[in-house]
Coordinates of N, CA, C and O in Angstrom, one line a residue:
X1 N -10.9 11.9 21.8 CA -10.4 10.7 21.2 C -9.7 9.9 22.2 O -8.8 10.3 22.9
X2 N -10.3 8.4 22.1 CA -9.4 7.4 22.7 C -8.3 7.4 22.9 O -7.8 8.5 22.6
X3 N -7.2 6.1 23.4 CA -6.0 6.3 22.9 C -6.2 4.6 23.7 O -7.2 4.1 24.2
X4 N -5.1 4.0 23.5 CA -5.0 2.2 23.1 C -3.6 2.1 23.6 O -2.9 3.0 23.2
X5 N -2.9 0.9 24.4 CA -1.7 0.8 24.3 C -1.4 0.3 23.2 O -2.4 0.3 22.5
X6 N -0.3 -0.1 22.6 CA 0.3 -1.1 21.2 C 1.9 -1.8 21.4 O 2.7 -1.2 20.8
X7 N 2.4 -2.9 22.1 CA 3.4 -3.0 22.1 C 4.3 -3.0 20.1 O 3.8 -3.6 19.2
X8 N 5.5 -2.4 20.0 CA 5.4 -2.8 18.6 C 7.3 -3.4 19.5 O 7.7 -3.3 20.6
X9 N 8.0 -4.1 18.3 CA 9.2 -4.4 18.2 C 9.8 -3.4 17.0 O 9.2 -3.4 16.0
X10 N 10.9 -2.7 17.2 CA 11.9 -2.2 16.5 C 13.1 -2.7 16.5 O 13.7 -3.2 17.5
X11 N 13.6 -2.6 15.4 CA 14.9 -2.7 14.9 C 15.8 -1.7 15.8 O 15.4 -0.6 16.0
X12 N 17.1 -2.3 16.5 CA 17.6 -1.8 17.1 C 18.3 -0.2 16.6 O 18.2 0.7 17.5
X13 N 18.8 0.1 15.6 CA 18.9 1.1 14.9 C 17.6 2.1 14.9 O 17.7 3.3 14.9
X14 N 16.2 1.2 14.8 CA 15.2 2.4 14.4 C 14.8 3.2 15.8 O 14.6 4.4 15.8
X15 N 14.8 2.2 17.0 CA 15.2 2.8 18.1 C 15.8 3.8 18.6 O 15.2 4.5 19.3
X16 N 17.1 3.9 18.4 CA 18.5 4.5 18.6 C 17.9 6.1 17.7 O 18.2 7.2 18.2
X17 N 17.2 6.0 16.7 CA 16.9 7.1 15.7 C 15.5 7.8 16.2 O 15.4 9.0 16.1
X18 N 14.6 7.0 16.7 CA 13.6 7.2 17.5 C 14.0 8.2 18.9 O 13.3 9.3 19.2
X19 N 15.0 7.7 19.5 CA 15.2 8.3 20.5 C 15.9 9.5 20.6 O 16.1 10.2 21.6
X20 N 16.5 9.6 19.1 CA 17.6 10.6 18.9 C 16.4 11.9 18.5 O 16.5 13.1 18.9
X21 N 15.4 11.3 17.8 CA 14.5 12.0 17.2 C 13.9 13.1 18.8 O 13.9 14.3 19.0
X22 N 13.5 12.0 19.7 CA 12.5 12.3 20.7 C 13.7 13.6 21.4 O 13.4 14.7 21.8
X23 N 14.7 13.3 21.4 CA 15.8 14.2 22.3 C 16.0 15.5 21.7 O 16.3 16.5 22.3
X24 N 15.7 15.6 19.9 CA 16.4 16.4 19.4 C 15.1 17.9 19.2 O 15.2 19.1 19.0
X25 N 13.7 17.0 19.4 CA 12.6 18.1 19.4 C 12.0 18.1 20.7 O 11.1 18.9 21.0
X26 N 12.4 17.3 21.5 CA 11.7 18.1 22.7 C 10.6 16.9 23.1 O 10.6 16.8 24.3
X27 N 9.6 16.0 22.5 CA 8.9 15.1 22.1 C 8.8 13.9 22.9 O 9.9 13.4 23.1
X28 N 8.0 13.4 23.2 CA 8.2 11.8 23.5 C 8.3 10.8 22.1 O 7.7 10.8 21.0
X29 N 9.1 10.2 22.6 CA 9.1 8.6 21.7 C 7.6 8.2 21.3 O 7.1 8.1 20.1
X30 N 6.8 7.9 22.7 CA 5.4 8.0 21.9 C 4.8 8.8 21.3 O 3.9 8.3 20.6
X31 N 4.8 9.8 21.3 CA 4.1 10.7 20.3 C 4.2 10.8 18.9 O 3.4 11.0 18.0
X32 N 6.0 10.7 19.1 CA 6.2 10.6 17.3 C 6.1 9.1 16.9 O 6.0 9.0 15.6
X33 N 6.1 8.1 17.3 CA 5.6 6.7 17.0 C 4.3 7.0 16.7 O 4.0 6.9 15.5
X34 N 3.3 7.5 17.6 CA 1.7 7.6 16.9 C 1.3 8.4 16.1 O 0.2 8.2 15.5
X35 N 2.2 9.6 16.0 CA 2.1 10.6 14.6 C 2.5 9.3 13.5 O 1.6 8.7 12.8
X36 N 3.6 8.9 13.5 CA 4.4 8.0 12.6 C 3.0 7.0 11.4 O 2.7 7.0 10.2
X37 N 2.8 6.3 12.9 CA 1.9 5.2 12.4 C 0.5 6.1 11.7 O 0.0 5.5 10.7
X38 N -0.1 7.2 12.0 CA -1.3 7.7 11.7 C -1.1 8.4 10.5 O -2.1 8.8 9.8
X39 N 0.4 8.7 10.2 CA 0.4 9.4 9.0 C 1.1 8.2 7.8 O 1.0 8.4 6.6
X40 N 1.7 7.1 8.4 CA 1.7 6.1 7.2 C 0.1 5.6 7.1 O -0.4 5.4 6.0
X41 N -0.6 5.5 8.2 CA -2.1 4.7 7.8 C -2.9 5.8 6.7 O -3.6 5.3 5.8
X42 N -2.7 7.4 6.7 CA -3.6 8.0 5.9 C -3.2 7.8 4.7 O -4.0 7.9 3.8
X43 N -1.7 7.5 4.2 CA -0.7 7.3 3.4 C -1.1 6.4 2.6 O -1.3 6.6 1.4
X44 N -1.4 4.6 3.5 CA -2.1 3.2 2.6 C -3.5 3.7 2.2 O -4.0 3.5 1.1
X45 N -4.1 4.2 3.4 CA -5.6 4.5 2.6 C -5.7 5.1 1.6 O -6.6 5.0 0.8
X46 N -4.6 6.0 1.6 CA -5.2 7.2 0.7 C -4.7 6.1 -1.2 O -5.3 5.9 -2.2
X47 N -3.8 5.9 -0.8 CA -3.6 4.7 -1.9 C -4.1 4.0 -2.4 O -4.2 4.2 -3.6
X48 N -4.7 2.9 -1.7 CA -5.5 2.1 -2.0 C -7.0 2.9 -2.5 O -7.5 2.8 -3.6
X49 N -7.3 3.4 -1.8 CA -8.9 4.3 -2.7 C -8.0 5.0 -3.6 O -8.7 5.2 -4.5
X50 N -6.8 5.5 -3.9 CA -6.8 5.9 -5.6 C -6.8 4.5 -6.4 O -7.6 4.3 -7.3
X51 N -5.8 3.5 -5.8 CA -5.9 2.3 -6.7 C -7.5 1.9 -7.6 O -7.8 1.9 -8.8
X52 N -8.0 1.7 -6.3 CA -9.2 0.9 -6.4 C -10.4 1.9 -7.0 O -11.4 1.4 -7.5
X53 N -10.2 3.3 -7.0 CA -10.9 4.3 -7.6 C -10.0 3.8 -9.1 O -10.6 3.0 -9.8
X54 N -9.4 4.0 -9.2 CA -8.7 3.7 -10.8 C -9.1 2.5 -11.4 O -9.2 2.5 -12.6
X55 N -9.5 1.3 -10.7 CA -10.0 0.4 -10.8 C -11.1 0.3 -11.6 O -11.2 -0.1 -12.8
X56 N -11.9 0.8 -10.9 CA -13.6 1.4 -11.1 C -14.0 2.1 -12.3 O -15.1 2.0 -12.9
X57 N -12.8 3.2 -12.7 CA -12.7 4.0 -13.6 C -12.9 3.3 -14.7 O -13.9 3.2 -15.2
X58 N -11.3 2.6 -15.2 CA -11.1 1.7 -16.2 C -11.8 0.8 -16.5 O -12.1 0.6 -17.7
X59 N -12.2 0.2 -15.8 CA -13.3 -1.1 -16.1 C -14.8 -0.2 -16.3 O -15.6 -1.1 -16.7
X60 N -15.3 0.9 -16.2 CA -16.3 1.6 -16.6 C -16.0 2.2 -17.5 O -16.8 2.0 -18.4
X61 N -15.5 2.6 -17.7 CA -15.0 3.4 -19.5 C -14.1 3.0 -20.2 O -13.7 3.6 -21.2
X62 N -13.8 2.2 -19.8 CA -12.8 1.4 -21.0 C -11.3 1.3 -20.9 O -10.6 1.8 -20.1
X63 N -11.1 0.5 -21.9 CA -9.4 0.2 -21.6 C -9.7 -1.5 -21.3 O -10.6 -2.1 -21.7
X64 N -8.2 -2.1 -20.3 CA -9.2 -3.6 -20.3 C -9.2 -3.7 -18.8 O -8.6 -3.1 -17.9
X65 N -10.1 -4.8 -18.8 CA -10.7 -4.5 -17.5 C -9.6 -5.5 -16.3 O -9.2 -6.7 -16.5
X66 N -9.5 -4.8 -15.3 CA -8.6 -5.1 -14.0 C -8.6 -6.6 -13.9 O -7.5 -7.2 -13.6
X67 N -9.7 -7.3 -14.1 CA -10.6 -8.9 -14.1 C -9.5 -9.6 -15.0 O -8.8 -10.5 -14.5
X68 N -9.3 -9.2 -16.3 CA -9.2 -9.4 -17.2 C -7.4 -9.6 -17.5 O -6.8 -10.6 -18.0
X69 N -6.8 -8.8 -17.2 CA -5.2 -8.3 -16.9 C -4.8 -9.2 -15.4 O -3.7 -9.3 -14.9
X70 N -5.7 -9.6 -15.0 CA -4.9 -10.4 -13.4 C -5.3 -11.5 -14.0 O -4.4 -12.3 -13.9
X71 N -6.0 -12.0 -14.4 CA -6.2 -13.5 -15.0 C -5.1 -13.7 -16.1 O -4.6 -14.9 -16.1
X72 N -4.7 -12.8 -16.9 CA -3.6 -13.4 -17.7 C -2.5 -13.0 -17.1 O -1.5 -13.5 -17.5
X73 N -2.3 -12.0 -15.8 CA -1.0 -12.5 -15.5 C -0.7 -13.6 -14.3 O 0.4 -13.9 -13.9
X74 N -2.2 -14.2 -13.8 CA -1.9 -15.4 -13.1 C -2.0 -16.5 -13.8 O -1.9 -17.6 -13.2
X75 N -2.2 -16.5 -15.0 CA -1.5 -17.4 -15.7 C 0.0 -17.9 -16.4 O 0.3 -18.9 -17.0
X76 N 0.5 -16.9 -16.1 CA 1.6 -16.9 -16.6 C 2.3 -18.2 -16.0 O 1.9 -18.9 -15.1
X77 N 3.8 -18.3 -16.8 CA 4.3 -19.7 -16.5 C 3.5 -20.8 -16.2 O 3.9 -21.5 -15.2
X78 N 2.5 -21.1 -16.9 CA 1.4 -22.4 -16.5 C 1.0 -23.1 -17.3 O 1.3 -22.4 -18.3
X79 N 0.6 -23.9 -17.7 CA 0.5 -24.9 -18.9 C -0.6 -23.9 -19.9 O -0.4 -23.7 -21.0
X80 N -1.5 -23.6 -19.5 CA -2.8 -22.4 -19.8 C -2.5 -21.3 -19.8 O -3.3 -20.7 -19.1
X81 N -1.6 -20.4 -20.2 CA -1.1 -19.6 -20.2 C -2.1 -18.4 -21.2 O -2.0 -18.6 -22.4
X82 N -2.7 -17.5 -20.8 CA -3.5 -16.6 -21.6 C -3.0 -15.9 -22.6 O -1.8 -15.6 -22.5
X83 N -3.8 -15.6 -23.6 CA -3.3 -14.9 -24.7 C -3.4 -12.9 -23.8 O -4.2 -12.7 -22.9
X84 N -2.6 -12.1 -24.2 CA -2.8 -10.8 -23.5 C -4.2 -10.2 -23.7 O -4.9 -10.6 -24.7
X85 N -4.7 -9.4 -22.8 CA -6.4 -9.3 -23.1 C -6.5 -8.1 -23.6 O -5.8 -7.2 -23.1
X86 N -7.3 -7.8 -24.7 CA -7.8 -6.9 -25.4 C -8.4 -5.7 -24.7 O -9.2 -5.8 -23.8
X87 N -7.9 -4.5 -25.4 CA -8.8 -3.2 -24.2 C -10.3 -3.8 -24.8 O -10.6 -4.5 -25.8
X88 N -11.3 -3.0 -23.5 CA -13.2 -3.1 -24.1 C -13.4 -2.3 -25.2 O -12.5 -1.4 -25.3
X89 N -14.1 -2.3 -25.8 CA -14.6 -1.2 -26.6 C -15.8 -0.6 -25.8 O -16.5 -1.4 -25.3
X90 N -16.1 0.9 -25.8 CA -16.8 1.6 -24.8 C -18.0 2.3 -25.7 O -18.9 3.0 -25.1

C-alpha cells in the first residue's frame, strides 16, 4: 500500500496531546495521526451505509418515506409549510 503526504493544522492543545501520546507508547506522531484518520474514515463510512441502508429499507417496506419527511421538514417556518406525512401503506 501507498502512502501520500497530508499537511493537516491542529489545535495547539491537540498537538501537545499528540505528542504526549507519541512519547507515552513508543510511536510516531505520524503513525498515530494515520491510524487516527483511517479509523474515523471507517467510522463515517460505516455510518453513512447504515444510514442510507435504513433509508432503503423504510422507503421499501414501509413507514414514510425519507422523500417525504425532508420535504416537510424543509418546509418548515415558510409560508407553505407541509402538513406532517403519513406512513405508506405496504
Amino acid at each position: 500500500m501507498g502512502t501520500a503526504a497530508l499537511t493537516v493544522q491542529l489545535s495547539k492543545v491537540d498537538r501537545e496531546r499528540l505528542e504526549a501520546l507519541a512519547d507515552a507508547t513508543g510511536r510516531s506522531e505520524s503513525l498515530l495521526a494515520a491510524e487516527a484518520v483511517s479509523e474515523y474514515l471507517a467510522l463515517q463510512e460505516w455510518q453513512i451505509s447504515a444510514i442510507r441502508g435504513a433509508i432503503v429499507s423504510i422507503d421499501r417496506e414501509g413507514g414514510i418515506a425519507h422523500a417525504a419527511v425532508r420535504g416537510w421538514i424543509e418546509s418548515w417556518n415558510t409560508d407553505e409549510e407541509l402538513d406532517p406525512p403519513k406512513p405508506s401503506r405496504t
